[in-house]
Amino acid sequence: MKPLTNETASAEVRAVWDDIKSTRKVAEVNNFWRYLANEPRMLKQTWESLKAIMGPGALDPLTKELVYVAVSITNNCEYCMASHTAAARAKGATEAQINELYAVVGLANMTNRLANAYRVPVDPQFKDEDS
Amino acid sequence: MKPLTNETASAEVRAVWDDIKSTRKVAEVNNFWRYLANEPRMLKQTWESLKAIMGPGALDPLTKELVYVAVSITNNCEYCMASHTAAARAKGATEAQINELYAVVGLANMTNRLANAYRVPVDPQFKDEDS
Amino acid sequence: MKPLTNETASAEVRAVWDDIKSTRKVAEVNNFWRYLANEPRMLKQTWESLKAIMGPGALDPLTKELVYVAVSITNNCEYCMASHTAAARAKGATEAQINELYAVVGLANMTNRLANAYRVPVDPQFKDEDS
Amino acid sequence: MKPLTNETASAEVRAVWDDIKSTRKVAEVNNFWRYLANEPRMLKQTWESLKAIMGPGALDPLTKELVYVAVSITNNCEYCMASHTAAARAKGATEAQINELYAVVGLANMTNRLANAYRVPVDPQFKDEDS
Amino acid sequence: MKPLTNETASAEVRAVWDDIKSTRKVAEVNNFWRYLANEPRMLKQTWESLKAIMGPGALDPLTKELVYVAVSITNNCEYCMASHTAAARAKGATEAQINELYAVVGLANMTNRLANAYRVPVDPQFKDEDS
Amino acid sequence: MKPLTNETASAEVRAVWDDIKSTRKVAEVNNFWRYLANEPRMLKQTWESLKAIMGPGALDPLTKELVYVAVSITNNCEYCMASHTAAARAKGATEAQINELYAVVGLANMTNRLANAYRVPVDPQFKDEDS
């Protein structure tokens, strides 16, 4: 699959790209959106979902970028690690915060497997809080 | 594997448990630590790692719990989801924040696979920021 | 590990390769089979399993290639994505179908995590249909 | 998190549910949509994405359900396996097709790891077809 | 899907089951083989692959069971953890060995993500040894 | 993130590196430890955990390296596959053993998904042995 360009994109695709550029105040969309434009319906749905959730809300935008990086590391998605780490830095993340984030992600992946291995039953107090 | 109890635990294990209880100001350790006590070296190392990283640092403790929940959802670790969601609530997470977190985790898992599928090359500006 | 060549392969390995070539009507086996030949028993078992399942059966061969691509994206296996996308195209997949496939894989990875996060109980009607 | 009911749902949530019910011609939405309603923005986005992609398109609806099942097995999402297997059957999947699907998913997960382990380089002809 | 029984199984299925029973010297096959019998071709291929690889070979049988447990923990497959832990014990694994195995699996899952997060380049000496 | 060097590392980091070098009897630490040094607390905790578990214990050191490789293949961590395969060879693993290991890892990933797909219930005798 090849990325679409401003010349090869349909009006429908360019309308989504224009909304990304004006929402994010950037001159061009990044590669992800150029490739995803091969499936215009999914381009539109993915952008609308990110726009609805990643902007202002219950969590601050930086926290959401850090969560995005954490999931991307766990799934080993190189593109997503690079783009969301850049976004986190643009939103103010310090090097110390990113390093600590990596440590938390490492530990969570370790204790997830230890809990699996021992098949640890959920404590009653955690059930109470969750349901 | 069975969980250890205050009666069956060695002095070495009880010392770790005592440190957990005094650090977290709780009366008893939760199930994870009772099962992990079957491997006393790993109990000690895991606790010391969590103590070093999950307490005060560059990121606030609530953000770190939310990251822990995000990784645990991605890995589908039921125990870890329950215990760290409870910890996030204890540190002040609102229901709106937890719901938004779930949405971010869902979206990240989706866009991770879309980036994989299209083998999107990393944009130069993300490389600049990252290295 | 190095790939085996027609010169370095044993008679046992060459016999499997010959069967791959005649079954698939290709002049040479692709890299996967040259590397896997380092473990001749596994080469034989893997080929016999694929031959038994990926040919004519209950599902048409194109559907099975698309499923293979979907799993490979989820696991982020670059080699497998490339080889099975090529196989899907050789069996008639259009660009529109491949783009739609990518969208479905993205959505499934998202809703899988949302179902995990909310620990959604299985509806009775789905249990009835499944058991 | 608790599922929302017709009584506790907002007008916004009920509007999405009504669209699901009329699109799918069902009397009630299943549990997934009742839990996801805790995050009304994500409920709306997820439904609109599924509606756009899972209906008529380049791939037939049954193929897309089978792909959904394949991803859900790979990720071990019990709810998603149950609901999408039921949907596949409702769209005409036979027992023989579902059993063959499971076999393909198993094989793909095996060969994905064998390709990883041997770090098999992508053959030139697969690159040609892909870019 | 329901498990097959000695009454509902075809002659082809029973022949595979008989070979499992005589090879493993057990009176009955366990549930995995009863469910997999719904797809007789895959039953046969899976058994022949396991028989070829899990018996005597370059690695001792206990080591191979421990590897099987390690993969099953990483993938969070409850059935596989239970059955292969039982097999490891039957082949002589001590409780101390199983606990240490769990620790190694936890650590590997942690350092895998730390290596991902920092995108650590492979050292030249590891490349030399590997190719 | 950039790797630290002997010149840019703090005394705290150098002390950990010195312990790695003397324990492993190597002249320099490999890249993993140079990158992880960006988070000195995690560098220290990770090293102490590996030192406690990967040395002499209930399992022989080669078995533990093989388990590490198996997990790294399952997670598709290229750095970890390269470094731990090299370590396994340094501890005496033969090519035949590494090839057989790859086969076991492939099979485990396959049967893990087949057990998921059929939702195979754990046999009573496996429960007895495990609890």
PDB file of N, CA, C and O in Angstrom, chain C residues 79-128:
ATOM      1  N   TYR C  79       7.133 -10.622   8.298  1.00  0.00           N
ATOM      2  CA  TYR C  79       7.287 -11.605   7.226  1.00  0.00           C
ATOM      3  C   TYR C  79       5.935 -12.206   6.837  1.00  0.00           C
ATOM      4  O   TYR C  79       5.605 -12.353   5.654  1.00  0.00           O
ATOM      5  N   CYS C  80       5.166 -12.563   7.854  1.00  0.00           N
ATOM      6  CA  CYS C  80       3.893 -13.256   7.615  1.00  0.00           C
ATOM      7  C   CYS C  80       2.886 -12.316   6.949  1.00  0.00           C
ATOM      8  O   CYS C  80       2.099 -12.736   6.101  1.00  0.00           O
ATOM      9  N   MET C  81       2.888 -11.041   7.344  1.00  0.00           N
ATOM     10  CA  MET C  81       2.005 -10.075   6.688  1.00  0.00           C
ATOM     11  C   MET C  81       2.352  -9.991   5.210  1.00  0.00           C
ATOM     12  O   MET C  81       1.469 -10.017   4.345  1.00  0.00           O
ATOM     13  N   ALA C  82       3.644  -9.882   4.900  1.00  0.00           N
ATOM     14  CA  ALA C  82       4.066  -9.719   3.511  1.00  0.00           C
ATOM     15  C   ALA C  82       3.728 -10.958   2.681  1.00  0.00           C
ATOM     16  O   ALA C  82       3.163 -10.859   1.588  1.00  0.00           O
ATOM     17  N   SER C  83       4.054 -12.139   3.217  1.00  0.00           N
ATOM     18  CA  SER C  83       3.875 -13.345   2.405  1.00  0.00           C
ATOM     19  C   SER C  83       2.397 -13.691   2.234  1.00  0.00           C
ATOM     20  O   SER C  83       1.975 -14.087   1.140  1.00  0.00           O
ATOM     21  N   HIS C  84       1.597 -13.530   3.271  1.00  0.00           N
ATOM     22  CA  HIS C  84       0.185 -13.904   3.136  1.00  0.00           C
ATOM     23  C   HIS C  84      -0.639 -12.815   2.440  1.00  0.00           C
ATOM     24  O   HIS C  84      -1.668 -13.127   1.842  1.00  0.00           O
ATOM     25  N   THR C  85      -0.213 -11.565   2.498  1.00  0.00           N
ATOM     26  CA  THR C  85      -0.889 -10.543   1.692  1.00  0.00           C
ATOM     27  C   THR C  85      -0.624 -10.824   0.215  1.00  0.00           C
ATOM     28  O   THR C  85      -1.535 -10.735  -0.627  1.00  0.00           O
ATOM     29  N   ALA C  86       0.611 -11.194  -0.107  1.00  0.00           N
ATOM     30  CA  ALA C  86       0.934 -11.569  -1.494  1.00  0.00           C
ATOM     31  C   ALA C  86       0.099 -12.780  -1.925  1.00  0.00           C
ATOM     32  O   ALA C  86      -0.449 -12.813  -3.039  1.00  0.00           O
ATOM     33  N   ALA C  87      -0.032 -13.752  -1.042  1.00  0.00           N
ATOM     34  CA  ALA C  87      -0.830 -14.947  -1.377  1.00  0.00           C
ATOM     35  C   ALA C  87      -2.301 -14.581  -1.563  1.00  0.00           C
ATOM     36  O   ALA C  87      -2.976 -15.114  -2.448  1.00  0.00           O
ATOM     37  N   ALA C  88      -2.801 -13.675  -0.727  1.00  0.00           N
ATOM     38  CA  ALA C  88      -4.206 -13.250  -0.865  1.00  0.00           C
ATOM     39  C   ALA C  88      -4.418 -12.563  -2.208  1.00  0.00           C
ATOM     40  O   ALA C  88      -5.414 -12.811  -2.896  1.00  0.00           O
ATOM     41  N   ARG C  89      -3.462 -11.716  -2.592  1.00  0.00           N
ATOM     42  CA  ARG C  89      -3.591 -11.046  -3.891  1.00  0.00           C
ATOM     43  C   ARG C  89      -3.539 -12.068  -5.030  1.00  0.00           C
ATOM     44  O   ARG C  89      -4.299 -11.979  -5.992  1.00  0.00           O
ATOM     45  N   ALA C  90      -2.640 -13.035  -4.897  1.00  0.00           N
ATOM     46  CA  ALA C  90      -2.534 -14.061  -5.948  1.00  0.00           C
ATOM     47  C   ALA C  90      -3.834 -14.855  -6.068  1.00  0.00           C
ATOM     48  O   ALA C  90      -4.151 -15.380  -7.131  1.00  0.00           O
ATOM     49  N   LYS C  91      -4.581 -14.940  -4.961  1.00  0.00           N
ATOM     50  CA  LYS C  91      -5.861 -15.667  -4.983  1.00  0.00           C
ATOM     51  C   LYS C  91      -7.036 -14.732  -5.278  1.00  0.00           C
ATOM     52  O   LYS C  91      -8.188 -15.112  -5.089  1.00  0.00           O
ATOM     53  N   GLY C  92      -6.749 -13.497  -5.680  1.00  0.00           N
ATOM     54  CA  GLY C  92      -7.804 -12.630  -6.170  1.00  0.00           C
ATOM     55  C   GLY C  92      -8.242 -11.485  -5.283  1.00  0.00           C
ATOM     56  O   GLY C  92      -9.176 -10.755  -5.628  1.00  0.00           O
ATOM     57  N   ALA C  93      -7.598 -11.298  -4.118  1.00  0.00           N
ATOM     58  CA  ALA C  93      -8.015 -10.200  -3.240  1.00  0.00           C
ATOM     59  C   ALA C  93      -7.785  -8.860  -3.931  1.00  0.00           C
ATOM     60  O   ALA C  93      -6.719  -8.627  -4.514  1.00  0.00           O
ATOM     61  N   THR C  94      -8.774  -7.991  -3.863  1.00  0.00           N
ATOM     62  CA  THR C  94      -8.633  -6.646  -4.424  1.00  0.00           C
ATOM     63  C   THR C  94      -8.045  -5.719  -3.364  1.00  0.00           C
ATOM     64  O   THR C  94      -8.050  -6.026  -2.167  1.00  0.00           O
ATOM     65  N   GLU C  95      -7.570  -4.543  -3.833  1.00  0.00           N
ATOM     66  CA  GLU C  95      -7.054  -3.554  -2.877  1.00  0.00           C
ATOM     67  C   GLU C  95      -8.156  -3.120  -1.911  1.00  0.00           C
ATOM     68  O   GLU C  95      -7.907  -2.906  -0.722  1.00  0.00           O
ATOM     69  N   ALA C  96      -9.378  -2.997  -2.403  1.00  0.00           N
ATOM     70  CA  ALA C  96     -10.492  -2.595  -1.535  1.00  0.00           C
ATOM     71  C   ALA C  96     -10.729  -3.635  -0.441  1.00  0.00           C
ATOM     72  O   ALA C  96     -11.020  -3.296   0.713  1.00  0.00           O
ATOM     73  N   GLN C  97     -10.574  -4.914  -0.803  1.00  0.00           N
ATOM     74  CA  GLN C  97     -10.767  -5.967   0.198  1.00  0.00           C
ATOM     75  C   GLN C  97      -9.666  -5.941   1.252  1.00  0.00           C
ATOM     76  O   GLN C  97      -9.925  -6.124   2.440  1.00  0.00           O
ATOM     77  N   ILE C  98      -8.445  -5.726   0.814  1.00  0.00           N
ATOM     78  CA  ILE C  98      -7.338  -5.710   1.779  1.00  0.00           C
ATOM     79  C   ILE C  98      -7.464  -4.509   2.711  1.00  0.00           C
ATOM     80  O   ILE C  98      -7.272  -4.620   3.924  1.00  0.00           O
ATOM     81  N   ASN C  99      -7.824  -3.360   2.171  1.00  0.00           N
ATOM     82  CA  ASN C  99      -8.035  -2.190   3.028  1.00  0.00           C
ATOM     83  C   ASN C  99      -9.172  -2.422   4.031  1.00  0.00           C
ATOM     84  O   ASN C  99      -9.060  -2.036   5.194  1.00  0.00           O
ATOM     85  N   GLU C 100     -10.238  -3.052   3.567  1.00  0.00           N
ATOM     86  CA  GLU C 100     -11.344  -3.312   4.495  1.00  0.00           C
ATOM     87  C   GLU C 100     -10.920  -4.322   5.556  1.00  0.00           C
ATOM     88  O   GLU C 100     -11.290  -4.206   6.724  1.00  0.00           O
ATOM     89  N   LEU C 101     -10.126  -5.308   5.149  1.00  0.00           N
ATOM     90  CA  LEU C 101      -9.602  -6.273   6.117  1.00  0.00           C
ATOM     91  C   LEU C 101      -8.820  -5.561   7.222  1.00  0.00           C
ATOM     92  O   LEU C 101      -8.997  -5.840   8.410  1.00  0.00           O
ATOM     93  N   TYR C 102      -7.936  -4.654   6.826  1.00  0.00           N
ATOM     94  CA  TYR C 102      -7.146  -3.922   7.821  1.00  0.00           C
ATOM     95  C   TYR C 102      -8.072  -3.191   8.803  1.00  0.00           C
ATOM     96  O   TYR C 102      -7.810  -3.135  10.004  1.00  0.00           O
ATOM     97  N   ALA C 103      -9.143  -2.619   8.274  1.00  0.00           N
ATOM     98  CA  ALA C 103     -10.085  -1.887   9.138  1.00  0.00           C
ATOM     99  C   ALA C 103     -10.743  -2.829  10.143  1.00  0.00           C
ATOM    100  O   ALA C 103     -10.858  -2.505  11.332  1.00  0.00           O
ATOM    101  N   VAL C 104     -11.160  -4.016   9.668  1.00  0.00           N
ATOM    102  CA  VAL C 104     -11.798  -4.979  10.570  1.00  0.00           C
ATOM    103  C   VAL C 104     -10.817  -5.410  11.664  1.00  0.00           C
ATOM    104  O   VAL C 104     -11.176  -5.497  12.846  1.00  0.00           O
ATOM    105  N   VAL C 105      -9.571  -5.661  11.281  1.00  0.00           N
ATOM    106  CA  VAL C 105      -8.561  -6.089  12.261  1.00  0.00           C
ATOM    107  C   VAL C 105      -8.346  -4.984  13.303  1.00  0.00           C
ATOM    108  O   VAL C 105      -8.245  -5.257  14.507  1.00  0.00           O
ATOM    109  N   GLY C 106      -8.290  -3.745  12.852  1.00  0.00           N
ATOM    110  CA  GLY C 106      -8.152  -2.629  13.793  1.00  0.00           C
ATOM    111  C   GLY C 106      -9.318  -2.573  14.764  1.00  0.00           C
ATOM    112  O   GLY C 106      -9.124  -2.484  15.986  1.00  0.00           O
ATOM    113  N   LEU C 107     -10.516  -2.659  14.247  1.00  0.00           N
ATOM    114  CA  LEU C 107     -11.705  -2.590  15.109  1.00  0.00           C
ATOM    115  C   LEU C 107     -11.768  -3.753  16.093  1.00  0.00           C
ATOM    116  O   LEU C 107     -12.120  -3.567  17.261  1.00  0.00           O
ATOM    117  N   ALA C 108     -11.427  -4.940  15.639  1.00  0.00           N
ATOM    118  CA  ALA C 108     -11.480  -6.105  16.528  1.00  0.00           C
ATOM    119  C   ALA C 108     -10.484  -5.951  17.673  1.00  0.00           C
ATOM    120  O   ALA C 108     -10.795  -6.255  18.830  1.00  0.00           O
ATOM    121  N   ASN C 109      -9.303  -5.450  17.361  1.00  0.00           N
ATOM    122  CA  ASN C 109      -8.329  -5.233  18.440  1.00  0.00           C
ATOM    123  C   ASN C 109      -8.818  -4.170  19.435  1.00  0.00           C
ATOM    124  O   ASN C 109      -8.505  -4.252  20.625  1.00  0.00           O
ATOM    125  N   MET C 110      -9.576  -3.200  18.959  1.00  0.00           N
ATOM    126  CA  MET C 110     -10.137  -2.191  19.863  1.00  0.00           C
ATOM    127  C   MET C 110     -11.246  -2.778  20.732  1.00  0.00           C
ATOM    128  O   MET C 110     -11.210  -2.654  21.957  1.00  0.00           O
ATOM    129  N   THR C 111     -12.222  -3.422  20.116  1.00  0.00           N
ATOM    130  CA  THR C 111     -13.353  -3.903  20.918  1.00  0.00           C
ATOM    131  C   THR C 111     -12.941  -5.072  21.816  1.00  0.00           C
ATOM    132  O   THR C 111     -13.522  -5.249  22.892  1.00  0.00           O
ATOM    133  N   ASN C 112     -11.932  -5.841  21.413  1.00  0.00           N
ATOM    134  CA  ASN C 112     -11.397  -6.867  22.325  1.00  0.00           C
ATOM    135  C   ASN C 112     -10.984  -6.231  23.658  1.00  0.00           C
ATOM    136  O   ASN C 112     -11.279  -6.759  24.733  1.00  0.00           O
ATOM    137  N   ARG C 113     -10.277  -5.092  23.587  1.00  0.00           N
ATOM    138  CA  ARG C 113      -9.816  -4.461  24.839  1.00  0.00           C
ATOM    139  C   ARG C 113     -10.947  -3.774  25.590  1.00  0.00           C
ATOM    140  O   ARG C 113     -10.930  -3.705  26.826  1.00  0.00           O
ATOM    141  N   LEU C 114     -11.921  -3.236  24.881  1.00  0.00           N
ATOM    142  CA  LEU C 114     -13.052  -2.628  25.582  1.00  0.00           C
ATOM    143  C   LEU C 114     -13.851  -3.705  26.328  1.00  0.00           C
ATOM    144  O   LEU C 114     -14.281  -3.492  27.468  1.00  0.00           O
ATOM    145  N   ALA C 115     -14.012  -4.871  25.709  1.00  0.00           N
ATOM    146  CA  ALA C 115     -14.718  -5.974  26.384  1.00  0.00           C
ATOM    147  C   ALA C 115     -13.928  -6.451  27.602  1.00  0.00           C
ATOM    148  O   ALA C 115     -14.502  -6.752  28.652  1.00  0.00           O
ATOM    149  N   ASN C 116     -12.600  -6.500  27.461  1.00  0.00           N
ATOM    150  CA  ASN C 116     -11.744  -6.836  28.617  1.00  0.00           C
ATOM    151  C   ASN C 116     -11.920  -5.816  29.731  1.00  0.00           C
ATOM    152  O   ASN C 116     -12.066  -6.165  30.906  1.00  0.00           O
ATOM    153  N   ALA C 117     -11.818  -4.549  29.360  1.00  0.00           N
ATOM    154  CA  ALA C 117     -11.772  -3.483  30.354  1.00  0.00           C
ATOM    155  C   ALA C 117     -13.040  -3.461  31.199  1.00  0.00           C
ATOM    156  O   ALA C 117     -12.987  -3.311  32.419  1.00  0.00           O
ATOM    157  N   TYR C 118     -14.179  -3.614  30.542  1.00  0.00           N
ATOM    158  CA  TYR C 118     -15.459  -3.589  31.268  1.00  0.00           C
ATOM    159  C   TYR C 118     -15.829  -4.973  31.800  1.00  0.00           C
ATOM    160  O   TYR C 118     -16.858  -5.127  32.433  1.00  0.00           O
ATOM    161  N   ARG C 119     -14.985  -5.974  31.517  1.00  0.00           N
ATOM    162  CA  ARG C 119     -15.282  -7.359  31.926  1.00  0.00           C
ATOM    163  C   ARG C 119     -16.745  -7.690  31.630  1.00  0.00           C
ATOM    164  O   ARG C 119     -17.515  -8.100  32.515  1.00  0.00           O
ATOM    165  N   VAL C 120     -17.115  -7.511  30.374  1.00  0.00           N
ATOM    166  CA  VAL C 120     -18.504  -7.714  29.952  1.00  0.00           C
ATOM    167  C   VAL C 120     -18.864  -9.195  30.059  1.00  0.00           C
ATOM    168  O   VAL C 120     -18.172 -10.046  29.486  1.00  0.00           O
ATOM    169  N   PRO C 121     -19.935  -9.532  30.798  1.00  0.00           N
ATOM    170  CA  PRO C 121     -20.341 -10.943  30.870  1.00  0.00           C
ATOM    171  C   PRO C 121     -20.976 -11.399  29.554  1.00  0.00           C
ATOM    172  O   PRO C 121     -21.670 -10.620  28.891  1.00  0.00           O
ATOM    173  N   VAL C 122     -20.736 -12.649  29.189  1.00  0.00           N
ATOM    174  CA  VAL C 122     -21.285 -13.201  27.944  1.00  0.00           C
ATOM    175  C   VAL C 122     -22.813 -13.284  28.057  1.00  0.00           C
ATOM    176  O   VAL C 122     -23.342 -13.797  29.042  1.00  0.00           O
ATOM    177  N   ASP C 123     -23.516 -12.740  27.064  1.00  0.00           N
ATOM    178  CA  ASP C 123     -24.983 -12.774  27.043  1.00  0.00           C
ATOM    179  C   ASP C 123     -25.475 -14.210  26.940  1.00  0.00           C
ATOM    180  O   ASP C 123     -24.854 -15.027  26.244  1.00  0.00           O
ATOM    181  N   PRO C 124     -26.619 -14.521  27.574  1.00  0.00           N
ATOM    182  CA  PRO C 124     -27.140 -15.904  27.540  1.00  0.00           C
ATOM    183  C   PRO C 124     -27.342 -16.424  26.113  1.00  0.00           C
ATOM    184  O   PRO C 124     -27.036 -17.581  25.834  1.00  0.00           O
ATOM    185  N   GLN C 125     -27.793 -15.582  25.207  1.00  0.00           N
ATOM    186  CA  GLN C 125     -28.056 -16.076  23.844  1.00  0.00           C
ATOM    187  C   GLN C 125     -26.766 -16.472  23.130  1.00  0.00           C
ATOM    188  O   GLN C 125     -26.785 -17.320  22.240  1.00  0.00           O
ATOM    189  N   PHE C 126     -25.631 -15.891  23.495  1.00  0.00           N
ATOM    190  CA  PHE C 126     -24.374 -16.300  22.864  1.00  0.00           C
ATOM    191  C   PHE C 126     -23.914 -17.628  23.451  1.00  0.00           C
ATOM    192  O   PHE C 126     -23.332 -18.462  22.771  1.00  0.00           O
ATOM    193  N   LYS C 127     -24.192 -17.822  24.722  1.00  0.00           N
ATOM    194  CA  LYS C 127     -23.857 -19.116  25.337  1.00  0.00           C
ATOM    195  C   LYS C 127     -24.699 -20.217  24.712  1.00  0.00           C
ATOM    196  O   LYS C 127     -24.205 -21.281  24.398  1.00  0.00           O
ATOM    197  N   ASP C 128     -25.985 -19.950  24.515  1.00  0.00           N
ATOM    198  CA  ASP C 128     -26.857 -20.965  23.921  1.00  0.00           C
ATOM    199  C   ASP C 128     -26.336 -21.378  22.555  1.00  0.00           C
ATOM    200  O   ASP C 128     -26.277 -22.558  22.228  1.00  0.00           O
TER     201      ASP C 128
END
